[in-house]
Tab-separated table of C-alpha atoms and ligand atoms in Angstrom:
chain	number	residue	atom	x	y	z
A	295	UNK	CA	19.780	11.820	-15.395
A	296	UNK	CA	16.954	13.251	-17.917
A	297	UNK	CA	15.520	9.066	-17.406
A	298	UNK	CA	15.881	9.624	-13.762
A	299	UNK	CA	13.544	12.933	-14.313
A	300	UNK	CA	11.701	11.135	-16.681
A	301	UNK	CA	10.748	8.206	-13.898
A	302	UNK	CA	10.176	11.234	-11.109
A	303	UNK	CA	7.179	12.514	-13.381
A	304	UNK	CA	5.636	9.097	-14.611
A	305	UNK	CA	5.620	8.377	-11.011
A	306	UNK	CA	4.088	11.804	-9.878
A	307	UNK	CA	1.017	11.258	-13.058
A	308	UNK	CA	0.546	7.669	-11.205
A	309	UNK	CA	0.093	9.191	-8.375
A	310	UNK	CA	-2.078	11.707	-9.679
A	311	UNK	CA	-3.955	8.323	-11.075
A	312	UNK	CA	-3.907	6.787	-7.546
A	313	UNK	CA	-5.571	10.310	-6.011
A	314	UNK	CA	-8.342	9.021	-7.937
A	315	UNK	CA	-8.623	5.482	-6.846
A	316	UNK	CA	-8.291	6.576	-3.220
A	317	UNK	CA	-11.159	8.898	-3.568
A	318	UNK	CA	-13.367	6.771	-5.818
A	319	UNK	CA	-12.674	3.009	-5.101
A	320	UNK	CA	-14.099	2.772	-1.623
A	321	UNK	CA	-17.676	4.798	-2.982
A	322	UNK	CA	-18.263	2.367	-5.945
A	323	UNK	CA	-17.708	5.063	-8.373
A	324	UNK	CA	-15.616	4.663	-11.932
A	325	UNK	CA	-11.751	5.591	-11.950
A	326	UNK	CA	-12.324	6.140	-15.555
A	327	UNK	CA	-15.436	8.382	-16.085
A	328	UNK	CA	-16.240	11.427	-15.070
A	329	UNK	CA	-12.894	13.367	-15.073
A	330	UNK	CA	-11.332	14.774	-11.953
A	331	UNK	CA	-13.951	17.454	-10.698
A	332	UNK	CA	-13.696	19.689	-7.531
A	333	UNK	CA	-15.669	17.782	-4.547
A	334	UNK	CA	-16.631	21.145	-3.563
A	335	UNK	CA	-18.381	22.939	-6.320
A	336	UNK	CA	-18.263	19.766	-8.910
A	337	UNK	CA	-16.921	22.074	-11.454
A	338	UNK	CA	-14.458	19.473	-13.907
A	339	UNK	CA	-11.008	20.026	-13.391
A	340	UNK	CA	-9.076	21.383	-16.371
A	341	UNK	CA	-6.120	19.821	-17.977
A	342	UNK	CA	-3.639	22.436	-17.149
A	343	UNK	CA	-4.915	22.584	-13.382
A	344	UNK	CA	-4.596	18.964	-13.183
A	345	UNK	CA	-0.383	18.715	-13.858
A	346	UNK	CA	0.426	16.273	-10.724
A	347	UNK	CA	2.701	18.435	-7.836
A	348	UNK	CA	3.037	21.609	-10.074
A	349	UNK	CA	-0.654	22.644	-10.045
A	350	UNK	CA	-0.938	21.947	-6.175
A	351	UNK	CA	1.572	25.120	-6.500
A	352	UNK	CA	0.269	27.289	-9.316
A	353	UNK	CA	-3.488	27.462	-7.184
A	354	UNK	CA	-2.165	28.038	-4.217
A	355	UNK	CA	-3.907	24.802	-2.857
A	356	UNK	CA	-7.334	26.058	-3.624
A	357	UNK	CA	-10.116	25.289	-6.092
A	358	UNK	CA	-9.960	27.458	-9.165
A	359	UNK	CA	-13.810	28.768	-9.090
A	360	UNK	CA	-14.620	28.638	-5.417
A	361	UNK	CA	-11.851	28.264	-3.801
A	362	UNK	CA	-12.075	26.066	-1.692
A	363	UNK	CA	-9.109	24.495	-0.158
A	364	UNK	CA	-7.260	21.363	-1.896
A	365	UNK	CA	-6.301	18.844	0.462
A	366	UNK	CA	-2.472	18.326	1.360
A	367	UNK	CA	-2.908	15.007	1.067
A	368	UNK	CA	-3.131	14.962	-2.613
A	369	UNK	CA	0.441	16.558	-3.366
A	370	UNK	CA	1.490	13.860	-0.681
A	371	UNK	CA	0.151	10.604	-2.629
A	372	UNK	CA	2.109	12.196	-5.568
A	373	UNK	CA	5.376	12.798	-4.560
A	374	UNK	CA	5.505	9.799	-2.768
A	375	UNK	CA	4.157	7.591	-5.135
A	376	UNK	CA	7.180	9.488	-7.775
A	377	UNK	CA	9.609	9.156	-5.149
A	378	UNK	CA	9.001	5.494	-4.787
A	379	UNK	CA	8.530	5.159	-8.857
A	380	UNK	CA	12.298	6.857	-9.063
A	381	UNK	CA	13.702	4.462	-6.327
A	382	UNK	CA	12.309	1.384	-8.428
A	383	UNK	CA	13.663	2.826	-11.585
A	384	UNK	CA	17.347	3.189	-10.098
A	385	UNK	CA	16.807	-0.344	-8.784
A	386	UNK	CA	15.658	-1.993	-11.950
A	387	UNK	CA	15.889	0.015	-14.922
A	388	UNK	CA	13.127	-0.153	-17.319
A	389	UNK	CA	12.016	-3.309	-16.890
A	390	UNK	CA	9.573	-6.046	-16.315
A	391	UNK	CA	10.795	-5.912	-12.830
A	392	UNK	CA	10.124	-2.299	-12.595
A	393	UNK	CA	6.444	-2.884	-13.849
A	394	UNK	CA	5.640	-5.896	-11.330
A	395	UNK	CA	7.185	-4.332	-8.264
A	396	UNK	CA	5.337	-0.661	-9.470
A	397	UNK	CA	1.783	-2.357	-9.604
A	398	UNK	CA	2.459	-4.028	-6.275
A	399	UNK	CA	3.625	-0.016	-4.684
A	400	UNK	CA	0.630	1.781	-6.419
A	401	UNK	CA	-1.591	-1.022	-4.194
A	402	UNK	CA	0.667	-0.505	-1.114
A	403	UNK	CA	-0.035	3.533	-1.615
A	404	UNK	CA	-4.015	2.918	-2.416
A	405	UNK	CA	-4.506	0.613	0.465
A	406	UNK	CA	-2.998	2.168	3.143
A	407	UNK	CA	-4.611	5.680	2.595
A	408	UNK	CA	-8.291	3.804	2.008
A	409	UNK	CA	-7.585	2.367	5.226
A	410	UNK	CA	-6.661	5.617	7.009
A	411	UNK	CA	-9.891	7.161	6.072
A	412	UNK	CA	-12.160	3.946	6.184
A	413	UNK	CA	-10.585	1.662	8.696
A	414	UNK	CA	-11.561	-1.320	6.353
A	415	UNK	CA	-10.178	-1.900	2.547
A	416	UNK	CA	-12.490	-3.110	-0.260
A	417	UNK	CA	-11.474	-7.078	-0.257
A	418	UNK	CA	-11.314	-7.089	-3.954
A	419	UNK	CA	-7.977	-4.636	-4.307
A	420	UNK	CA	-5.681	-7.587	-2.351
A	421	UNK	CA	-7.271	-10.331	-4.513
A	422	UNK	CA	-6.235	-8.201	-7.665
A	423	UNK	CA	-2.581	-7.719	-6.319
A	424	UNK	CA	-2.742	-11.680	-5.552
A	425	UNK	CA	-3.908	-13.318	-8.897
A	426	UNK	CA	-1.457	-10.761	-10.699
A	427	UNK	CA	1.598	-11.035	-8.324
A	428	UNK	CA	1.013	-14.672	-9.345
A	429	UNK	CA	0.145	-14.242	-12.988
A	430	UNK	CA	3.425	-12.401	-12.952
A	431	UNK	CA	5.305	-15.242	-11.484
A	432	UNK	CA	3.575	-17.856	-14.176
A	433	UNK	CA	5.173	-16.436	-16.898
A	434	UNK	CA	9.339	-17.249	-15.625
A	435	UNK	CA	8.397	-20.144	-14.396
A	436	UNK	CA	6.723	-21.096	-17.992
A	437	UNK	CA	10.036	-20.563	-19.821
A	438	UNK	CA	11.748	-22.246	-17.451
A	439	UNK	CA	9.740	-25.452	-17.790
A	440	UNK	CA	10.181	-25.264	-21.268
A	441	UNK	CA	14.222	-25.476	-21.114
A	442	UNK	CA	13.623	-28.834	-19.111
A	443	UNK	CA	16.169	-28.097	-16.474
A	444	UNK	CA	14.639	-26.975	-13.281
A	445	UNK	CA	14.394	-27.905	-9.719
A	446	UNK	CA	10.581	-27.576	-8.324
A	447	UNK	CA	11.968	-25.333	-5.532
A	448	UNK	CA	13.728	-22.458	-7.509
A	449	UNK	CA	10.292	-21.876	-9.977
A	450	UNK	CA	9.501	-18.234	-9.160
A	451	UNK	CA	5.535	-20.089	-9.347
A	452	UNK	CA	6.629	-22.389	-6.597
A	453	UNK	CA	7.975	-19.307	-4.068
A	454	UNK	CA	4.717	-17.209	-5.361
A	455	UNK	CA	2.273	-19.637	-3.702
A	456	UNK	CA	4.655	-20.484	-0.824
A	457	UNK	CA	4.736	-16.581	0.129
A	458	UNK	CA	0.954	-16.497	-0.212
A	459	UNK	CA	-0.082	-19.559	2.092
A	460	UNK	CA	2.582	-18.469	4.550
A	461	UNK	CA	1.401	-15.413	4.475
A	462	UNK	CA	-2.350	-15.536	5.137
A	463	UNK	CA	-1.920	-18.562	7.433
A	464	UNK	CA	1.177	-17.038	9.908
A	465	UNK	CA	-1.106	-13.625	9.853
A	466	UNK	CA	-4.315	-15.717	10.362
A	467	UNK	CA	-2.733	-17.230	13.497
A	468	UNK	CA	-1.558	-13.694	14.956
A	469	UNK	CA	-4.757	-12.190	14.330
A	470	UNK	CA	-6.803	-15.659	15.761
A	471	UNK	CA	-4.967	-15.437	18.791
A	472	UNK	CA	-5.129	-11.547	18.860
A	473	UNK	CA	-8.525	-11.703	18.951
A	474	UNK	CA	-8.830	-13.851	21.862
A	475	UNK	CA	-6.404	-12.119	23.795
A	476	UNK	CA	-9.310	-8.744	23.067
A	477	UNK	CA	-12.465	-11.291	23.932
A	478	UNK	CA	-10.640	-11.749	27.492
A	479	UNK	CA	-9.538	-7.776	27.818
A	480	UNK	CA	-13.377	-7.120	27.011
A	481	UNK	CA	-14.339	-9.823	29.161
A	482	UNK	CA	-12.258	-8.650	32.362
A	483	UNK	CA	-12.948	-4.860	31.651
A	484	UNK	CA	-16.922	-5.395	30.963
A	485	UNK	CA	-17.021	-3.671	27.678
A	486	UNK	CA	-18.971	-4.660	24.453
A	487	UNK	CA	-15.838	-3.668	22.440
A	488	UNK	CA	-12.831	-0.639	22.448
A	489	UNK	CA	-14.036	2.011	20.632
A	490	UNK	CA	-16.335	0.338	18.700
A	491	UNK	CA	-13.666	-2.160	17.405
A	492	UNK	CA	-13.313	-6.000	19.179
A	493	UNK	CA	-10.519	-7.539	16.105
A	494	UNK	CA	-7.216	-7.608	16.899
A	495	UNK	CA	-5.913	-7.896	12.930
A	496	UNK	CA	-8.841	-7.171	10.048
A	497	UNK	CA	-9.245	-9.406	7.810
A	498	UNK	CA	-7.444	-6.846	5.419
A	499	UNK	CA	-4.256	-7.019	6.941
A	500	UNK	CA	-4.770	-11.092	6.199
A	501	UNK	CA	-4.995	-10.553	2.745
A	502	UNK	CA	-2.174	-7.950	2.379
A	503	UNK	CA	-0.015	-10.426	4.076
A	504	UNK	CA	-0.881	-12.689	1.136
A	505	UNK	CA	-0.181	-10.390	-1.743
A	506	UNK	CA	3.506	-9.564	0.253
A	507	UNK	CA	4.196	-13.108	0.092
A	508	UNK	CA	3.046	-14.008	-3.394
A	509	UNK	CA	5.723	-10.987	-4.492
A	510	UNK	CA	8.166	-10.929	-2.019
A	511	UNK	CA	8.313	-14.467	-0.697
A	512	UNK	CA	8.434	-16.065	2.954
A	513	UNK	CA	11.473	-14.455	3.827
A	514	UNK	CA	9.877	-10.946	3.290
A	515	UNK	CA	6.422	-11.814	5.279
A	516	UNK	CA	8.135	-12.295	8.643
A	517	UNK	CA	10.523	-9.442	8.229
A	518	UNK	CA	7.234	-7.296	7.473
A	519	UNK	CA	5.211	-8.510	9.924
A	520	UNK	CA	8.106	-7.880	12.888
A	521	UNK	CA	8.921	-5.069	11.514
A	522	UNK	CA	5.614	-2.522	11.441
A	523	UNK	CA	4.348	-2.524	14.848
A	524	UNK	CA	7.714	-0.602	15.119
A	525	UNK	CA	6.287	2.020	12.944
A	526	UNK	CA	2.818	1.680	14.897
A	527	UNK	CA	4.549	1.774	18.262
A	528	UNK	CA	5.843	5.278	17.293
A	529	UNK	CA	3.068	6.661	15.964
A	530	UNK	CA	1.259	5.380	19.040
A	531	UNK	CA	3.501	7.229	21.059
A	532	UNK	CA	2.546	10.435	18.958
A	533	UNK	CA	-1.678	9.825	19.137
A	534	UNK	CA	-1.425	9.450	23.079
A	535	UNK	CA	-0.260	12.677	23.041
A	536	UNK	CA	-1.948	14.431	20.782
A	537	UNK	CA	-5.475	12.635	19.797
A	538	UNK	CA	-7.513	10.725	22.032
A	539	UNK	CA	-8.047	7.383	19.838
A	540	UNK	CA	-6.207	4.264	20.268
A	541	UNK	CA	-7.503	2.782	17.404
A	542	UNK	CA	-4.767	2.577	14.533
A	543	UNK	CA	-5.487	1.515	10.937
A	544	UNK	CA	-2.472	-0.866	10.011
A	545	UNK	CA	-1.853	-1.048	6.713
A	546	UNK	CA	-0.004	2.225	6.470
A	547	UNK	CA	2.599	0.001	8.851
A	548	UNK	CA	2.554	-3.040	7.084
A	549	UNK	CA	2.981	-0.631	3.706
A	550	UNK	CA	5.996	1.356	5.158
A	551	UNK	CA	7.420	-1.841	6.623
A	552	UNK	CA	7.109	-3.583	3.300
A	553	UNK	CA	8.792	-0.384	1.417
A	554	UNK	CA	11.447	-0.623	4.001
A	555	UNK	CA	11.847	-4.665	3.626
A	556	UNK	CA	12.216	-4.149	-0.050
A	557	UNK	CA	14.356	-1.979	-0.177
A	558	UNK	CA	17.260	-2.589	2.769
A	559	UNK	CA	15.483	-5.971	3.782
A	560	UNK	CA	19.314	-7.601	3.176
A	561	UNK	CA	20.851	-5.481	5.590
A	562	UNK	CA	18.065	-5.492	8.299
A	563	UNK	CA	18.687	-9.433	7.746
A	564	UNK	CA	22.555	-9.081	7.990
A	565	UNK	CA	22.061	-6.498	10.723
A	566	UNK	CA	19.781	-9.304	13.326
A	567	UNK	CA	22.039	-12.587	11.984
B	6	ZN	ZN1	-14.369	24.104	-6.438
């Protein structure tokens, strides 16, 4: 129990951690250097205003000199990022495991709110997840060619780079024919694009596809990729109502689809066969 609480606030001071990288990452600027400041009045933030969920509280979700209000969204990233930290310690203990499949979340998490706000990820944060989802899978399949006795097939290398060129080239294929299906739409209606956009899939949601596969295999890709538009479809439902755009960043799908295939992926599986 007192590991389980333990996990809950490692997770929450990630998140905390990925605040940052949501904020900074898609400006250029340092996660490192300068320290957390108010984007209001640039006054640094404190230590003991900075404890992840708690402080949100304490401040009453407003800047300590002027007052200004803190966004929700940062309590969000935290307890979700703790909540998903928790639900990969109770699957894997402390573990290797629990450090691969953590790295991969903390992306998931990052990329999906960058997208939110900018429509468009910076191409180098899948590229990361991919060389160290692989990296990851190197070092099992090293030991295992050192005992001798292996098939080709079962090296965890072997599935890695299976996931990955599945992955970007069953995406690539959606998204090529996705954006010819828009070039005819445009065509027929007379428009230069819809609302400002004429891609069916970016080429971020390629990439993401990648990193899934690389740590989560073939299997997981087509699971993931049939299961978000579920997700979209419903929050489509909710933005016709009550926002005018049509326009929906994806990766926030693809994330909560990916969470979901991780997680229960055996019984969606059992549930369709
Ligand atoms: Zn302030």
């Amino acid at each position: 129990m007192i590991e389980a609480i333990f996990a809950f606030i490692l997770g929450s001071c990630l998140g905390s951690f990925l605040n940052v990288c949501i904020f900074r990452l898609p400006k250029d600027k340092s996660i490192i250097m300068p320290r957390s400041f108010c984007t209001n009045c640039n006054t640094s933030i404190k230590w003991y205003d900075n404890i992840p969920i708690i402080s949100f509280f304490i401040l009453k979700a407003k800047c300590r000199n002027c007052k200004h209000p803190i966004s929700f969204r940062y309590i969000l990233v935290e307890v979700l990022t703790a909540v998903l930290f928790l639900l990969l310690y109770l699957k894997f203990g402390w573990s290797w495991e629990l450090a691969k499949f953590s790295f991969l979340f903390c992306l998931l998490v990052v990329t999906s709110f960058i997208d939110i706000d900018y429509h468009a990820i910076p191409v180098y944060l899948c590229v990361v997840g991919i060389s160290l989802g692989l990296l990851w899978s190197f070092w099992p399949s090293f030991k295992m060619l050192r005992t001798g006795v292996y098939e080709l097939n079962s090296l965890p290398l072997a599935n890695s780079l299976k996931g990955l060129i599945f992955g970007l080239g069953f995406t690539y294929l959606f998204k090529f024919f996705g954006d010819v299906f828009v070039d005819i739409y445009l065509n027929i209606r007379k428009k230069d694009s819809i609302e400002g956009e004429r891609e069916s899939l970016g080429l971020g949601d390629v990439d993401f596809m990648g990193m899934i596969g690389v740590f989560m295999g073939v299997k997981a890709v087509v699971l993931v990729f049939f299961l978000a538009p579920f997700f979209a479809v419903l929050y489509s439902i909710f933005a016709i109502f009550f926002k005018k755009s049509h326009l929906i960043p994806y990766l926030p799908y693809l994330s909560l689809a990916t969470i979901t295939v991780f997680f229960w992926g055996d019984k969606i599986l059992g549930f369709i066969l």
